Coordinates of C-alpha atoms and ligand atoms in Angstrom, one line a residue:
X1 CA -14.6 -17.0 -15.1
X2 CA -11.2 -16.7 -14.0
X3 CA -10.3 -15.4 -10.5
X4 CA -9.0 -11.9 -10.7
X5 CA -5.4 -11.6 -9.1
X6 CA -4.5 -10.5 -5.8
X7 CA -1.7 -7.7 -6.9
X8 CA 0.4 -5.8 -3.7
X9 CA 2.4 -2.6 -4.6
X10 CA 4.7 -1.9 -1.6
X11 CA 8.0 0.2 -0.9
X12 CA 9.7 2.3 1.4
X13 CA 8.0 5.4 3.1
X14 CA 8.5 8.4 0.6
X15 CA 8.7 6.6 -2.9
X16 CA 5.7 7.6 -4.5
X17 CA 3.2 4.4 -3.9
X18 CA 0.1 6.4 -3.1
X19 CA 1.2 8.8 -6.4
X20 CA 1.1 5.8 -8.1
X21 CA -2.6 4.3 -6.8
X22 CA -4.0 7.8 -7.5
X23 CA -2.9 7.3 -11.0
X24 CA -4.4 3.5 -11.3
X25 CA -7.4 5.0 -10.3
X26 CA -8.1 6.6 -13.8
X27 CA -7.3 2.5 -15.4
X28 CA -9.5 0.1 -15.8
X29 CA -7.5 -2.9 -15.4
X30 CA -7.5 -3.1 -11.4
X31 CA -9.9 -2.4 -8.7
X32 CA -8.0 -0.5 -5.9
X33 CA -8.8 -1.9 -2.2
X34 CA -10.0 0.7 0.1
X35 CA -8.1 0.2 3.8
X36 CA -9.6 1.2 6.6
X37 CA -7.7 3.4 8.9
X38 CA -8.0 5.0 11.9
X39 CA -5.7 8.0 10.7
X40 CA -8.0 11.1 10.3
X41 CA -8.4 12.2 6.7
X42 CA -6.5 14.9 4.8
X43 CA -8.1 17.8 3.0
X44 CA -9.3 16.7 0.2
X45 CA -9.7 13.0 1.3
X46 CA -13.2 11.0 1.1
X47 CA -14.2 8.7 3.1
X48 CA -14.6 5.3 1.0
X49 CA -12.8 6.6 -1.5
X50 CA -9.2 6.9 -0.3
X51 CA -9.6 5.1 3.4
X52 CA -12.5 3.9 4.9
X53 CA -12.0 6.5 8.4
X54 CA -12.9 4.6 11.6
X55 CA -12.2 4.5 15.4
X56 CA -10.0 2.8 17.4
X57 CA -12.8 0.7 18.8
X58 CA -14.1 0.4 15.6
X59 CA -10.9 -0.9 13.8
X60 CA -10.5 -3.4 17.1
X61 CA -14.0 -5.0 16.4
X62 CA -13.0 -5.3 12.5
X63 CA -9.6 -7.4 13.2
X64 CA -11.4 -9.5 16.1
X65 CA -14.0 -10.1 13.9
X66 CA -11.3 -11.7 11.2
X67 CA -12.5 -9.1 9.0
X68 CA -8.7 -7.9 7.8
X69 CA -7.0 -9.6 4.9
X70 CA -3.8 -8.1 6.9
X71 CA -3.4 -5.2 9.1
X72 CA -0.2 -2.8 10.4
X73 CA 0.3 -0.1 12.6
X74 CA 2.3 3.0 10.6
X75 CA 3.6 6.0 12.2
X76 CA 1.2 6.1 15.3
X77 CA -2.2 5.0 13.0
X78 CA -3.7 1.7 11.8
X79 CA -4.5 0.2 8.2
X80 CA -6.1 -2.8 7.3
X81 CA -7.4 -4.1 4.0
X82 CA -11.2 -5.3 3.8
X83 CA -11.4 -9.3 3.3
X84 CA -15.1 -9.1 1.7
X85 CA -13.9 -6.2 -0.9
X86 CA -11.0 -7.6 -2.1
X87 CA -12.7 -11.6 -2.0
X88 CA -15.7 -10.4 -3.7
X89 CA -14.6 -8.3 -6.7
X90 CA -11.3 -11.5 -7.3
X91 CA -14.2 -13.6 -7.4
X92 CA -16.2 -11.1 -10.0
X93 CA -12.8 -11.7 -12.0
X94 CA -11.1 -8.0 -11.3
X95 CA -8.0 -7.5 -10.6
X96 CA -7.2 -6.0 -7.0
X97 CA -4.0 -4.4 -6.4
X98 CA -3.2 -3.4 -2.7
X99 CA -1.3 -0.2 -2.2
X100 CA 0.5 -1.2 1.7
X101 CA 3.5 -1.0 3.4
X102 CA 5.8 -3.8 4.1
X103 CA 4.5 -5.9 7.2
X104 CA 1.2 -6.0 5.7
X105 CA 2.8 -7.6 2.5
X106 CA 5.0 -9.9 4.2
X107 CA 1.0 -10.8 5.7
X108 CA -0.2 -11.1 2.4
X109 CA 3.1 -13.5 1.5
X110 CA 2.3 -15.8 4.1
X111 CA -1.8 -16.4 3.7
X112 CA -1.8 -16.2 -0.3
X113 CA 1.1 -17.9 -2.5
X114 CA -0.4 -16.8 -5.3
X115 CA -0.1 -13.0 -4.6
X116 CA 2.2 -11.1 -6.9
X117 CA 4.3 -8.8 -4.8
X118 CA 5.5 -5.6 -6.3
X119 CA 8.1 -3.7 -4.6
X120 CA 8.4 0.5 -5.6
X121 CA 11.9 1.4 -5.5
X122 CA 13.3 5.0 -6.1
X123 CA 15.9 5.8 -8.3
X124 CA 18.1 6.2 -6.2
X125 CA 19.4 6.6 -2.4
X126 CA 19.6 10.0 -2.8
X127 CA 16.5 10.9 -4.8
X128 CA 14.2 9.0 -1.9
X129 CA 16.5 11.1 0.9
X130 CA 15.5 14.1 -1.2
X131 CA 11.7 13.4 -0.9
X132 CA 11.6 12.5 2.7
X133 CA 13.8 15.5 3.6
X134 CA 11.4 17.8 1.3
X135 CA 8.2 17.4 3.6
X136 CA 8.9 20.7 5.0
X137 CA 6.8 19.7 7.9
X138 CA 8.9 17.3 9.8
X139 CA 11.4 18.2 12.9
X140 CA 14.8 16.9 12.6
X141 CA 13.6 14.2 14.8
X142 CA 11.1 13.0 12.8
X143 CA 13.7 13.7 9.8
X144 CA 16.1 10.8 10.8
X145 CA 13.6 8.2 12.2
X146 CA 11.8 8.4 8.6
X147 CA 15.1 8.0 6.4
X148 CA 16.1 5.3 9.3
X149 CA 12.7 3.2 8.8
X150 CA 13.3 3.8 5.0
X151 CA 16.9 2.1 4.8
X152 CA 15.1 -0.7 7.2
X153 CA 12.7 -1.3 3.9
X154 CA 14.7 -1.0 1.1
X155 CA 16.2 -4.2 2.8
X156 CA 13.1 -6.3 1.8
X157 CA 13.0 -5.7 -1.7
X158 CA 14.7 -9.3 -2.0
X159 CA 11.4 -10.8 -0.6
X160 CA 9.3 -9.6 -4.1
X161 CA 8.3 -11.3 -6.9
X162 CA 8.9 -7.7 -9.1
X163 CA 10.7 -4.8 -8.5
X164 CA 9.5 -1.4 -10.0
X165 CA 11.6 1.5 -10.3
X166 CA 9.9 4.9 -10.2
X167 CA 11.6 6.9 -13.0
X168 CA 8.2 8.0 -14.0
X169 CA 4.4 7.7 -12.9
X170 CA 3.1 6.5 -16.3
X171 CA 5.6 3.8 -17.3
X172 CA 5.5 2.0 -13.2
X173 CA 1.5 2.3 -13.9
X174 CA 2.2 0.2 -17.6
X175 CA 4.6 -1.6 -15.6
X176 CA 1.7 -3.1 -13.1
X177 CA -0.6 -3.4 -16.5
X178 CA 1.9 -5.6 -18.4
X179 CA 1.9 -7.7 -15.0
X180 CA -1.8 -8.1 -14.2
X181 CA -2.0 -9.2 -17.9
X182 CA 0.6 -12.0 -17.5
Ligands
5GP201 P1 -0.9 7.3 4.5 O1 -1.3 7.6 5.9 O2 0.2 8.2 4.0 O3 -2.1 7.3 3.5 O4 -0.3 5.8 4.5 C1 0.8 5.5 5.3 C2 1.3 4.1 4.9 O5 0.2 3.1 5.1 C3 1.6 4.0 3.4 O6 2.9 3.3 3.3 C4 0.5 3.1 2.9 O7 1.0 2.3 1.8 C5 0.2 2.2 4.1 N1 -1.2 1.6 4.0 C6 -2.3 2.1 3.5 N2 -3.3 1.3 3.6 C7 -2.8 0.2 4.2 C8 -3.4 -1.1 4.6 O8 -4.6 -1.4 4.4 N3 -2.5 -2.0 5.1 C9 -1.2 -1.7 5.4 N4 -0.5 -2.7 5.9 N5 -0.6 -0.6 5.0 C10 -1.4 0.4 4.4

């Protein structure tokens, strides 16, 4: 059986990655990693479905135990992805498609050639300004240190293999089909 393919969906903060993932999850074509994170969950969140929710200590003993494909700090929390998950099911033939930010796909990059790095890309400038400005939650402070960080990653777009723009959920999600089946 052929090895199933090792597929990373990154982009700046605010483009609509995780919007995307949530929508994979209703295909059949990939098998979406769970990271570990030591972030604590959101309403609605399950643990093992969206994140697996650990520790500090507990995250520590993972990557010391080389149990991290690749791992990143983001915005004060950690995120790894799960080695055994993603080996195992690649192995069993599936598909796995990673849903990171951009250190860990540079990570990826570097330990697997053959990884097919996507890179989410708004519309436009303005309509990802838009977004992060819209989280009604954020201070001024906050504000500005996101869009900063943002411009800071649309900058390595250059280092993917694909870029997707996000006009719409469904045609990025065919997008990411039409690639897994190459
Ligand atoms: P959130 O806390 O909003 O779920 O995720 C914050 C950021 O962490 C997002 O950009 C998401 O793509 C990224 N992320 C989620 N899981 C992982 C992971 O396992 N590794 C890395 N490097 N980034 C991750």
């Amino acid at each position: 059986m052929a090895r199933g393919k090792l597929i990373v969906l990154s982009g700046p903060g605010g483009v609509g990655k995780s919007t995307i993932s949530q929508e994979l999850r209703k295909h059949d074509d990939f098998t979406l990693s769970v990271s570990y994170t030591t972030r604590k969950p959101r309403i609605g969140e399950i643990d093992g479905v969206h994140y697996h929710f650990v520790t500090d200590e507990e995250f520590t003993e993972l990557v010391h135990n080389n149990e991290m494909l690749e791992h990143a700090e983001f915005a004060g929390n950690k995120y790894g992805t799960p080695r055994k998950e993603v080996e195992s099911a690649r192995n069993a033939g599936r598909n796995v498609l990673l849903e990171i930010e951009i250190s860990g796909a540079r990570q990826i990059r570097e330990h697997d050639s053959s990884a097919l790095l996507v890179f989410l890309m708004p519309p436009s400038w303005e309509v990802l300004k838009a977004r992060i400005e819209g989280r009604g939650t954020d201070t001024p402070e906050r504000i500005a240190a996101r869009l900063a960080l943002a411009e800071e990653e649309m900058a390595a777009a250059k280092e993917f293999d694909e870029i997707l723009i996000n006009h719409e959920v469904g045609e990025v999600v065919q997008g990411l089909i039409a690639l897994a089946a190459r």
